[in-house]
Amino acid sequence: MTPDPFELLKVPATLPWVEAAARMDASAQGVLLAIDGAGRLLRTVTDGDLRRALLQHLPDTTTLAQLPGQAPLTVDESATLAQLQALIQQHGISHVPVVDADGRPVDMVTARELSQRIWMSSPHLGDEETAFVEDAFRSNWIAPLGPHVDGFERELGAYVGVPHAAALSSGTAAMHLGLILLDVQPGDTVFCSSLTFVASCNPIRYCGAQPVFIDAEPGTWNMSPAALERALEWAARENRLPRCVIVVNLYGQSADMDALLPLCERYGVPVLEDAAESLGATYKGRASGSFGAIAVYSFNGNKIITTSGGGMLVARDEATVARARKLSTQAREPAAHYEHTEIGFNYRMSNVLAGIGRGQLRVLPQRVESRRRVFDIYREAFADIARIEWMPEPEGYRSTRWLSCFALAGGGAQERDRILRSLERHSIEARPVWKPMHLQPLYAGAPYFPHAQHAEGGDVAGRLFDAGICLPSGSNLSDADLDRVIDQLRRTLRRTA
Ligand SMILES: *Cc1c(COP(=O)(O)O)cnc(C)c1O
């Protein structure tokens, strides 16, 4: 491992103050941590302390321990971000050392970091969105529907190579309509990837149907073909085949469609592809979201492109998408008096938001490149740490690396939380991998098919949850932001290793 810059801050308290000045410059932090023979923190030394020593003409031999001053304000490793913020504000200090149970400094939080939060995946606007939005205002197309809705549908469809698309108010709304279009009825079952965000499967319940959860496989972190096959065999035996299978493409990467689709075809079960996280990814040259009978994208604020909130449903079948548009606008029959024969929803995207989407779509290729670059920087920075197992990208897959995720080999939830706490202390937003749906209280009792039947290697999703972490991954992260994440994660891993 390369030396931790934090280690450069530690100096023996017996160091004469004149020698400390050079160390201060080398650390470039404006602070040093003077430690005693046992490695305990005796005091912090700021450049202000050294300046005063100079002005007071203190003898060169005066040690750091002898400088005037008082015991430093410190926190222990359980300190939360809020506690640190309060401490910094209350005392007007710029650095807070973190000490272990024996009083040895293990970390330091700066006021500057806390004022510059690093988000996991924040919106990143391009140059053209405002022009589209201004056009919507100028032309008074503020009401839902309008030329940008049509344009966004056409352009997104062309981008992913699916001929028909319906712009909707959210990815969740698109999932709900997708299930209705696949005729999911109360009492039906629907299979769904377990390792996902809850919006993949809540719409199953909206339809009055019951989910059956399918594990992930280690090679893609997406739906396990082995688990799906066993689940379909079971369902066929019980004479309860699912109405559809929701295949999720996690964290910017497609599932193994060549293995999953033939299984579904064998049993005549259609696939609803949840591509909310994978717009811009490809699988064997084809766009993620172009494989299911119906597929869904999301433009929520944290996704790779955003309309602040929104979704899209795509399908090859024109009538399916026409029906999605009808159901999303209260299911009006073509009559001036608002005739209704079925239940509809208010799920359509507005023309203003579609304008934002058109601008965002134009920068999607750059967003993919930026996120992949973020991932490459992390991978290179941690190349020497074998315990970090990045989400794999098998041959033939091209992930967007929407989120840069890894699992710590041999790691558990305790270590994961310790790492997340330490990042959060520095105002760096990171998260565990999605908590699998089969472990959610909401879905307790739902059937679950693990990747392997033997205990070891079974429940891949559960293991990834325990050991997995998603790092800041936004396309607008600066190199300085990435350095901060890398430095902090290294320091933490060194301590937990
Ligand atoms: C974000 C997301 C959704 C829901 O999309 P919204 O636009 O937020 O409603 C569905 N599935 C997955 C996997 C997601 O990540």
Coordinates of C-alpha atoms and ligand atoms in Angstrom, one line a residue:
M1 CA 0.0 0.0 0.0
T2 CA 1.1 3.5 -0.7
P3 CA 1.7 5.6 2.5
D4 CA -1.4 7.2 4.0
P5 CA -1.2 11.0 3.9
F6 CA -2.7 10.9 7.3
E7 CA 0.4 9.3 8.7
L8 CA 2.4 12.3 7.6
L9 CA 0.4 14.4 10.1
K10 CA 1.8 12.5 13.1
V11 CA 4.9 13.9 14.7
P12 CA 6.6 13.1 18.1
A13 CA 5.7 15.7 20.7
T14 CA 9.4 15.9 21.5
L15 CA 10.1 17.5 18.1
P16 CA 11.5 21.0 18.4
W17 CA 9.0 23.5 17.0
V18 CA 11.4 24.9 14.3
E19 CA 11.6 21.4 12.8
A20 CA 7.8 21.0 12.8
A21 CA 7.4 23.8 10.3
A22 CA 8.9 21.7 7.5
R23 CA 6.6 18.8 8.4
M24 CA 3.7 21.2 8.4
D25 CA 4.5 22.2 4.9
A26 CA 4.8 18.6 3.8
S27 CA 1.4 17.6 5.2
A28 CA -0.2 20.6 3.4
Q29 CA -3.1 20.4 5.9
G30 CA -2.2 23.3 8.2
V31 CA -2.1 21.0 11.2
L32 CA 0.1 18.3 12.8
L33 CA -0.8 15.7 15.5
A34 CA 1.8 15.7 18.2
I35 CA 1.9 12.2 19.8
D36 CA 3.6 10.8 22.8
G37 CA 5.8 7.7 23.1
A38 CA 2.8 5.4 23.2
G39 CA 1.3 6.9 20.1
R40 CA -1.4 8.9 22.0
L41 CA -2.5 12.3 20.8
L42 CA -1.0 14.9 23.1
R43 CA -2.1 18.0 21.1
T44 CA -2.8 19.4 17.7
V45 CA -0.3 21.9 16.3
T46 CA -1.7 24.4 13.8
D47 CA 0.3 26.8 11.6
G48 CA -1.0 29.5 13.9
D49 CA 0.8 27.9 16.8
L50 CA 4.0 27.9 14.9
R51 CA 3.6 31.5 13.8
R52 CA 3.1 32.5 17.4
A53 CA 6.2 30.6 18.5
L54 CA 8.1 32.6 15.8
L55 CA 6.7 35.9 16.9
Q56 CA 7.5 35.2 20.5
H57 CA 11.1 34.2 19.7
L58 CA 10.7 30.9 21.5
P59 CA 14.0 29.1 21.7
D60 CA 14.6 26.7 18.8
T61 CA 14.8 23.8 21.3
T62 CA 11.3 24.3 22.6
T63 CA 9.4 21.1 21.8
L64 CA 5.9 20.8 20.5
A65 CA 4.8 19.5 23.9
Q66 CA 6.1 22.7 25.5
L67 CA 4.2 25.1 23.3
P68 CA 1.4 27.0 25.0
G69 CA -2.0 25.5 24.4
Q70 CA -4.5 23.0 25.7
A71 CA -5.7 19.5 25.2
P72 CA -7.2 19.0 21.8
L73 CA -10.9 18.5 21.0
T74 CA -11.3 14.9 19.7
V75 CA -14.0 12.4 18.9
D76 CA -14.0 8.7 18.9
E77 CA -14.9 6.4 16.0
S78 CA -18.6 6.3 16.8
A79 CA -18.9 10.1 16.2
T80 CA -21.6 10.9 13.6
L81 CA -21.4 13.5 10.9
A82 CA -24.0 15.6 12.8
Q83 CA -21.9 15.5 16.0
L84 CA -18.8 16.5 14.1
Q85 CA -20.6 19.4 12.4
A86 CA -21.9 20.6 15.7
L87 CA -18.4 20.4 17.3
I88 CA -16.8 22.3 14.5
Q89 CA -19.4 25.0 14.4
Q90 CA -19.5 25.4 18.2
H91 CA -15.8 25.8 18.6
G92 CA -14.9 27.4 15.3
I93 CA -12.2 24.8 14.7
S94 CA -11.0 23.5 11.3
H95 CA -9.8 20.0 12.3
V96 CA -11.1 17.3 14.6
P97 CA -8.8 14.3 15.2
V98 CA -10.5 11.0 15.6
V99 CA -8.9 8.8 18.3
D100 CA -9.2 5.2 19.2
A101 CA -10.0 3.8 22.7
D102 CA -6.4 4.3 23.8
G103 CA -6.3 7.9 22.6
R104 CA -4.3 7.2 19.5
P105 CA -5.2 9.3 16.5
V106 CA -6.6 7.2 13.7
D107 CA -8.2 9.8 11.5
M108 CA -8.9 13.5 11.1
V109 CA -12.0 15.3 9.9
T110 CA -11.7 18.8 8.5
A111 CA -14.3 21.6 8.4
R112 CA -13.6 21.9 4.7
E113 CA -14.6 18.4 3.9
L114 CA -17.8 18.8 5.8
S115 CA -18.7 21.8 3.7
Q116 CA -18.1 19.9 0.4
R117 CA -20.3 16.8 0.6
I118 CA -19.6 14.1 -2.0
W119 CA -22.8 12.5 -3.2
M120 CA -23.2 9.0 -4.4
S121 CA -24.9 9.9 -7.7
S122 CA -26.1 13.5 -8.1
P123 CA -27.9 15.0 -11.1
H124 CA -25.6 16.3 -13.8
L125 CA -27.2 18.7 -16.3
G126 CA -25.8 19.4 -19.8
D127 CA -25.9 22.6 -21.9
E128 CA -29.1 21.9 -23.8
E129 CA -31.8 21.2 -21.2
T130 CA -32.6 24.9 -20.5
A131 CA -33.1 25.5 -24.2
F132 CA -35.7 22.7 -24.4
V133 CA -37.4 23.9 -21.2
E134 CA -37.4 27.5 -22.4
D135 CA -39.0 26.3 -25.6
A136 CA -41.7 24.6 -23.6
F137 CA -42.4 27.9 -21.7
R138 CA -42.3 30.0 -24.9
S139 CA -44.7 27.8 -26.7
N140 CA -47.0 27.5 -23.7
W141 CA -46.7 23.7 -23.8
I142 CA -46.6 23.5 -20.0
A143 CA -49.6 21.2 -19.8
P144 CA -48.8 17.5 -20.0
L145 CA -48.2 16.2 -23.5
G146 CA -46.7 18.2 -26.2
P147 CA -43.9 18.0 -28.8
H148 CA -41.1 17.3 -26.3
V149 CA -42.9 14.2 -25.0
D150 CA -43.2 12.9 -28.6
G151 CA -39.6 13.9 -29.3
F152 CA -38.2 12.3 -26.1
E153 CA -40.1 9.0 -26.9
R154 CA -38.9 9.0 -30.4
E155 CA -35.3 9.8 -29.5
L156 CA -35.0 7.4 -26.6
G157 CA -36.6 4.6 -28.7
A158 CA -34.1 5.2 -31.4
Y159 CA -31.2 5.3 -28.9
V160 CA -32.0 1.8 -27.5
G161 CA -33.3 0.4 -30.7
V162 CA -36.9 -0.3 -29.6
P163 CA -39.5 1.2 -31.9
H164 CA -42.1 2.3 -29.4
A165 CA -41.8 4.2 -26.2
A166 CA -44.2 5.9 -23.7
A167 CA -42.9 8.7 -21.5
L168 CA -44.3 8.4 -17.9
S169 CA -44.1 10.1 -14.6
S170 CA -41.7 7.6 -13.0
G171 CA -39.9 4.3 -13.4
T172 CA -42.3 2.8 -10.8
A173 CA -45.3 3.9 -12.8
A174 CA -43.8 2.3 -15.9
M175 CA -43.3 -0.9 -13.9
H176 CA -46.9 -0.8 -12.8
L177 CA -48.2 -0.3 -16.3
G178 CA -45.8 -3.0 -17.6
L179 CA -47.4 -5.5 -15.3
I180 CA -50.9 -4.5 -16.2
L181 CA -50.0 -4.7 -19.9
L182 CA -48.7 -8.3 -19.3
D183 CA -52.1 -9.0 -17.7
V184 CA -51.0 -9.5 -14.2
Q185 CA -54.2 -10.2 -12.1
P186 CA -55.0 -10.5 -8.4
G187 CA -53.8 -13.9 -7.2
D188 CA -51.1 -14.3 -9.9
T189 CA -47.5 -14.8 -9.1
V190 CA -44.7 -12.8 -10.6
F191 CA -41.0 -13.7 -10.4
C192 CA -38.6 -10.9 -9.7
S193 CA -34.8 -10.5 -9.0
S194 CA -34.3 -10.3 -5.2
L195 CA -31.2 -8.1 -5.3
T196 CA -32.9 -4.8 -6.4
F197 CA -34.6 -1.6 -5.3
V198 CA -38.1 -2.1 -3.9
A199 CA -39.7 -0.3 -6.9
S200 CA -39.0 -3.4 -9.0
C201 CA -41.5 -5.4 -7.0
N202 CA -43.9 -3.1 -5.2
P203 CA -46.0 -2.8 -8.4
I204 CA -46.6 -6.6 -8.2
R205 CA -48.5 -5.9 -5.0
Y206 CA -50.3 -2.9 -6.6
C207 CA -51.7 -5.5 -9.0
G208 CA -52.8 -7.8 -6.1
A209 CA -50.3 -10.4 -7.2
Q210 CA -47.6 -12.2 -5.2
P211 CA -43.8 -12.0 -5.8
V212 CA -41.5 -14.9 -5.9
F213 CA -37.9 -13.8 -5.5
I214 CA -34.9 -15.2 -7.5
D215 CA -31.3 -14.9 -6.3
A216 CA -28.4 -13.2 -8.1
E217 CA -25.4 -15.0 -9.6
P218 CA -21.8 -14.1 -8.6
G219 CA -20.7 -13.5 -12.2
T220 CA -23.1 -10.6 -13.0
W221 CA -24.8 -9.8 -9.6
N222 CA -28.0 -10.1 -11.7
M223 CA -30.6 -12.9 -11.8
S224 CA -29.2 -16.4 -11.5
P225 CA -30.3 -18.6 -14.4
A226 CA -29.8 -21.6 -12.2
A227 CA -32.2 -20.2 -9.6
L228 CA -34.7 -19.1 -12.2
E229 CA -34.7 -22.6 -13.8
R230 CA -35.4 -24.3 -10.4
A231 CA -38.2 -21.7 -9.7
L232 CA -39.8 -22.3 -13.1
E233 CA -39.7 -26.1 -12.6
W234 CA -41.3 -25.7 -9.2
A235 CA -44.0 -23.4 -10.6
A236 CA -44.7 -25.7 -13.5
R237 CA -45.1 -28.7 -11.0
E238 CA -47.4 -26.6 -8.9
N239 CA -49.3 -25.6 -12.0
R240 CA -48.7 -22.0 -11.0
L241 CA -46.5 -20.5 -13.6
P242 CA -45.8 -16.8 -13.1
R243 CA -47.6 -14.3 -15.2
C244 CA -44.2 -12.7 -16.0
V245 CA -40.6 -12.6 -14.9
I246 CA -39.1 -9.2 -13.9
V247 CA -35.4 -9.3 -14.8
V248 CA -33.5 -6.4 -13.2
N249 CA -30.3 -5.0 -14.7
L250 CA -28.5 -3.9 -11.7
Y251 CA -26.1 -0.9 -11.2
G252 CA -25.8 -0.2 -14.9
Q253 CA -25.3 -3.8 -16.1
S254 CA -27.5 -6.2 -18.1
A255 CA -28.4 -9.6 -16.7
D256 CA -27.3 -12.7 -18.7
M257 CA -30.2 -12.5 -21.2
D258 CA -28.9 -15.4 -23.4
A259 CA -29.3 -17.7 -20.4
L260 CA -32.5 -16.2 -18.9
L261 CA -34.7 -15.6 -22.0
P262 CA -34.7 -19.2 -23.3
L263 CA -35.8 -20.4 -19.8
C264 CA -38.7 -18.0 -19.9
E265 CA -39.5 -18.9 -23.5
R266 CA -39.5 -22.6 -22.6
Y267 CA -42.4 -22.0 -20.2
G268 CA -44.1 -19.3 -22.3
V269 CA -43.6 -16.6 -19.7
P270 CA -42.9 -13.1 -20.9
V271 CA -40.1 -10.9 -19.4
L272 CA -40.5 -7.4 -18.0
E273 CA -37.1 -5.9 -18.1
D274 CA -36.3 -3.4 -15.3
A275 CA -33.6 -1.3 -17.0
A276 CA -34.2 1.6 -14.6
E277 CA -30.5 1.5 -13.6
S278 CA -29.0 0.4 -17.0
L279 CA -29.9 3.0 -19.6
G280 CA -26.8 3.2 -21.9
A281 CA -25.5 -0.3 -21.1
T282 CA -25.2 -3.0 -23.8
Y283 CA -25.3 -6.8 -23.7
K284 CA -23.6 -8.5 -26.7
G285 CA -24.0 -5.3 -28.7
R286 CA -27.6 -4.7 -27.9
A287 CA -29.0 -2.0 -25.6
S288 CA -30.0 -3.0 -22.1
G289 CA -33.8 -2.7 -22.1
S290 CA -34.2 -4.1 -25.6
F291 CA -34.6 -7.7 -24.5
G292 CA -37.9 -7.9 -22.6
A293 CA -41.4 -8.0 -24.1
I294 CA -41.6 -4.7 -22.2
A295 CA -38.8 -2.7 -20.6
V296 CA -38.7 0.2 -18.2
Y297 CA -36.2 3.1 -17.7
S298 CA -36.1 5.6 -14.9
F299 CA -35.1 9.3 -15.0
N300 CA -35.1 9.8 -11.2
G301 CA -32.6 12.3 -9.8
N302 CA -30.0 9.7 -9.0
K303 CA -30.1 7.8 -12.3
I304 CA -27.5 8.2 -15.1
I305 CA -29.7 10.8 -16.8
T306 CA -32.6 12.5 -15.1
T307 CA -35.7 14.6 -15.7
S308 CA -35.9 15.2 -11.9
G309 CA -38.5 12.4 -12.0
G310 CA -39.7 10.3 -14.8
G311 CA -39.8 7.0 -16.6
M312 CA -40.2 5.4 -19.9
L313 CA -41.8 2.2 -21.0
V314 CA -40.6 0.6 -24.3
A315 CA -41.8 -2.3 -26.4
R316 CA -41.6 -3.6 -29.9
D317 CA -45.3 -4.0 -30.1
E318 CA -47.0 -0.8 -31.1
A319 CA -50.4 -1.6 -29.6
T320 CA -48.8 -2.3 -26.2
V321 CA -47.3 1.1 -26.1
A322 CA -50.4 2.8 -27.4
R323 CA -52.3 1.1 -24.5
A324 CA -49.6 2.3 -22.0
R325 CA -50.2 5.9 -23.2
K326 CA -54.0 5.5 -22.8
L327 CA -53.8 3.9 -19.3
S328 CA -51.3 6.6 -18.2
T329 CA -53.8 9.4 -19.1
Q330 CA -56.9 8.2 -17.2
A331 CA -57.9 5.6 -19.9
R332 CA -60.1 8.0 -21.8
E333 CA -62.1 6.5 -24.6
P334 CA -62.1 8.6 -27.8
A335 CA -65.2 10.7 -27.0
A336 CA -65.6 14.3 -26.2
H337 CA -67.5 13.6 -23.0
Y338 CA -64.7 11.6 -21.3
E339 CA -66.1 8.1 -21.7
H340 CA -64.4 5.4 -19.5
T341 CA -64.6 1.6 -19.7
E342 CA -61.5 0.7 -17.6
I343 CA -59.4 2.0 -14.7
G344 CA -56.7 4.4 -15.7
F345 CA -53.9 6.3 -14.0
N346 CA -52.3 9.8 -14.1
Y347 CA -48.9 8.5 -15.1
R348 CA -47.9 10.6 -18.1
M349 CA -44.7 12.7 -18.3
S350 CA -45.1 16.4 -18.7
N351 CA -43.8 18.3 -21.7
V352 CA -41.5 20.4 -19.5
L353 CA -39.8 17.4 -18.0
A354 CA -39.6 15.7 -21.4
G355 CA -37.7 18.7 -22.6
I356 CA -35.1 18.1 -19.8
G357 CA -35.0 14.5 -20.9
R358 CA -34.2 15.4 -24.5
G359 CA -31.3 17.5 -23.4
Q360 CA -30.0 14.8 -21.1
L361 CA -30.3 12.1 -23.7
R362 CA -27.9 14.1 -25.9
V363 CA -25.2 13.8 -23.2
L364 CA -25.9 10.2 -22.3
P365 CA -22.8 8.8 -24.1
Q366 CA -20.6 11.2 -22.2
R367 CA -22.3 10.3 -18.9
V368 CA -21.5 6.6 -19.6
E369 CA -17.9 7.4 -20.3
S370 CA -17.6 9.5 -17.2
R371 CA -19.0 6.9 -14.9
R372 CA -16.8 4.2 -16.5
R373 CA -13.8 6.5 -15.9
V374 CA -14.8 6.9 -12.2
F375 CA -14.9 3.1 -11.9
D376 CA -11.5 2.7 -13.7
I377 CA -9.9 5.2 -11.3
Y378 CA -11.2 3.3 -8.3
R379 CA -10.1 0.0 -9.7
E380 CA -6.6 1.2 -10.4
A381 CA -6.3 2.9 -7.0
F382 CA -7.2 -0.3 -5.2
A383 CA -5.5 -2.7 -7.5
D384 CA -3.2 -3.8 -4.7
I385 CA -6.1 -4.7 -2.4
A386 CA -7.1 -8.2 -3.3
R387 CA -10.1 -8.3 -0.9
I388 CA -11.9 -5.7 -3.0
E389 CA -14.0 -7.7 -5.6
W390 CA -15.5 -5.2 -8.0
M391 CA -18.9 -6.0 -9.6
P392 CA -17.8 -8.1 -12.5
E393 CA -18.3 -7.1 -16.1
P394 CA -18.1 -10.3 -18.1
E395 CA -17.0 -10.6 -21.7
G396 CA -19.7 -9.2 -24.0
Y397 CA -21.2 -6.9 -21.4
R398 CA -20.7 -3.2 -21.3
S399 CA -21.8 -1.7 -18.1
T400 CA -22.4 2.0 -17.6
R401 CA -21.0 1.6 -14.1
W402 CA -24.0 3.6 -12.9
L403 CA -22.6 2.9 -9.5
S404 CA -19.1 1.6 -8.7
C405 CA -19.7 -1.3 -6.4
F406 CA -17.5 -3.9 -4.7
A407 CA -17.9 -6.7 -2.2
L408 CA -15.2 -7.3 0.4
A409 CA -14.0 -10.9 0.2
G410 CA -14.7 -12.5 3.6
G411 CA -16.3 -9.3 4.7
G412 CA -19.5 -9.0 6.8
A413 CA -22.1 -6.5 7.7
Q414 CA -20.2 -5.2 10.7
E415 CA -17.1 -4.4 8.6
R416 CA -19.3 -2.9 5.9
D417 CA -21.0 -0.6 8.4
R418 CA -17.7 0.5 9.9
I419 CA -16.4 1.5 6.4
L420 CA -19.6 3.3 5.6
R421 CA -19.5 5.1 9.0
S422 CA -16.0 6.3 8.4
L423 CA -16.9 7.6 4.9
E424 CA -19.9 9.3 6.2
R425 CA -17.8 11.0 8.9
H426 CA -16.0 12.7 6.1
S427 CA -19.3 13.7 4.4
I428 CA -18.8 11.0 1.7
E429 CA -22.1 9.4 0.7
A430 CA -21.7 5.6 0.2
R431 CA -24.3 2.9 0.7
P432 CA -24.6 -0.8 1.2
V433 CA -25.6 -2.8 -1.9
W434 CA -29.4 -3.1 -2.1
K435 CA -30.9 -5.1 0.7
P436 CA -32.4 -8.1 -1.1
M437 CA -36.2 -8.2 -1.3
H438 CA -36.3 -11.7 0.3
L439 CA -34.8 -10.2 3.4
Q440 CA -37.1 -7.3 3.6
P441 CA -39.8 -7.3 6.4
L442 CA -42.3 -6.1 3.7
Y443 CA -41.8 -9.4 1.8
A444 CA -41.3 -11.8 4.6
G445 CA -42.8 -15.2 3.7
A446 CA -42.5 -14.7 -0.1
P447 CA -40.9 -17.7 -1.8
Y448 CA -37.2 -17.4 -2.6
F449 CA -34.9 -19.4 -4.9
P450 CA -31.2 -19.2 -4.0
H451 CA -28.5 -19.5 -6.6
A452 CA -27.3 -22.8 -5.2
Q453 CA -29.1 -25.2 -2.9
H454 CA -26.1 -26.0 -0.7
A455 CA -25.6 -23.5 2.1
E456 CA -22.2 -22.4 0.9
G457 CA -22.6 -20.4 -2.3
G458 CA -26.4 -20.2 -1.8
D459 CA -28.0 -16.8 -1.2
V460 CA -25.6 -14.8 -3.3
A461 CA -27.8 -11.7 -2.9
G462 CA -27.6 -12.0 0.9
R463 CA -23.8 -12.3 0.8
L464 CA -23.5 -9.3 -1.6
F465 CA -25.7 -7.3 0.8
D466 CA -23.5 -8.2 3.8
A467 CA -20.2 -7.5 2.1
G468 CA -21.1 -4.9 -0.7
I469 CA -20.6 -1.2 -0.9
C470 CA -21.6 1.4 -3.5
L471 CA -19.1 4.3 -3.8
P472 CA -19.7 7.8 -5.0
S473 CA -20.1 7.3 -8.8
G474 CA -21.5 10.5 -10.3
S475 CA -20.4 11.8 -13.7
N476 CA -19.7 15.2 -12.1
L477 CA -17.2 14.0 -9.5
S478 CA -14.0 15.9 -9.6
D479 CA -10.6 14.3 -9.4
A480 CA -10.2 15.9 -6.0
D481 CA -13.4 14.3 -4.9
L482 CA -12.2 10.9 -6.1
D483 CA -8.9 11.4 -4.3
R484 CA -10.8 12.1 -1.1
V485 CA -12.9 9.0 -1.4
I486 CA -9.8 6.9 -2.2
D487 CA -7.7 8.3 0.6
Q488 CA -10.5 7.7 3.1
L489 CA -11.4 4.2 2.0
R490 CA -7.7 3.2 2.1
R491 CA -7.3 4.5 5.6
T492 CA -10.4 2.6 6.7
L493 CA -9.4 -0.6 5.0
R494 CA -6.0 -0.4 6.5
R495 CA -7.6 -0.3 9.9
T496 CA -10.1 -3.1 9.3
A497 CA -7.7 -5.4 7.4
Ligands
LIG1 C1 -34.9 3.8 -9.6 C2 -35.4 2.4 -9.8 C3 -36.8 2.1 -10.1 C4 -37.9 3.2 -10.0 O1 -37.7 4.3 -10.8 P1 -38.4 5.7 -10.3 O2 -38.3 6.5 -11.5 O3 -37.6 6.1 -9.1 O4 -39.8 5.4 -9.9 C5 -37.2 0.8 -10.4 N1 -36.3 -0.2 -10.4 C6 -35.0 0.0 -10.1 C7 -34.1 -1.1 -10.1 C8 -34.5 1.3 -9.8 O5 -33.2 1.5 -9.5

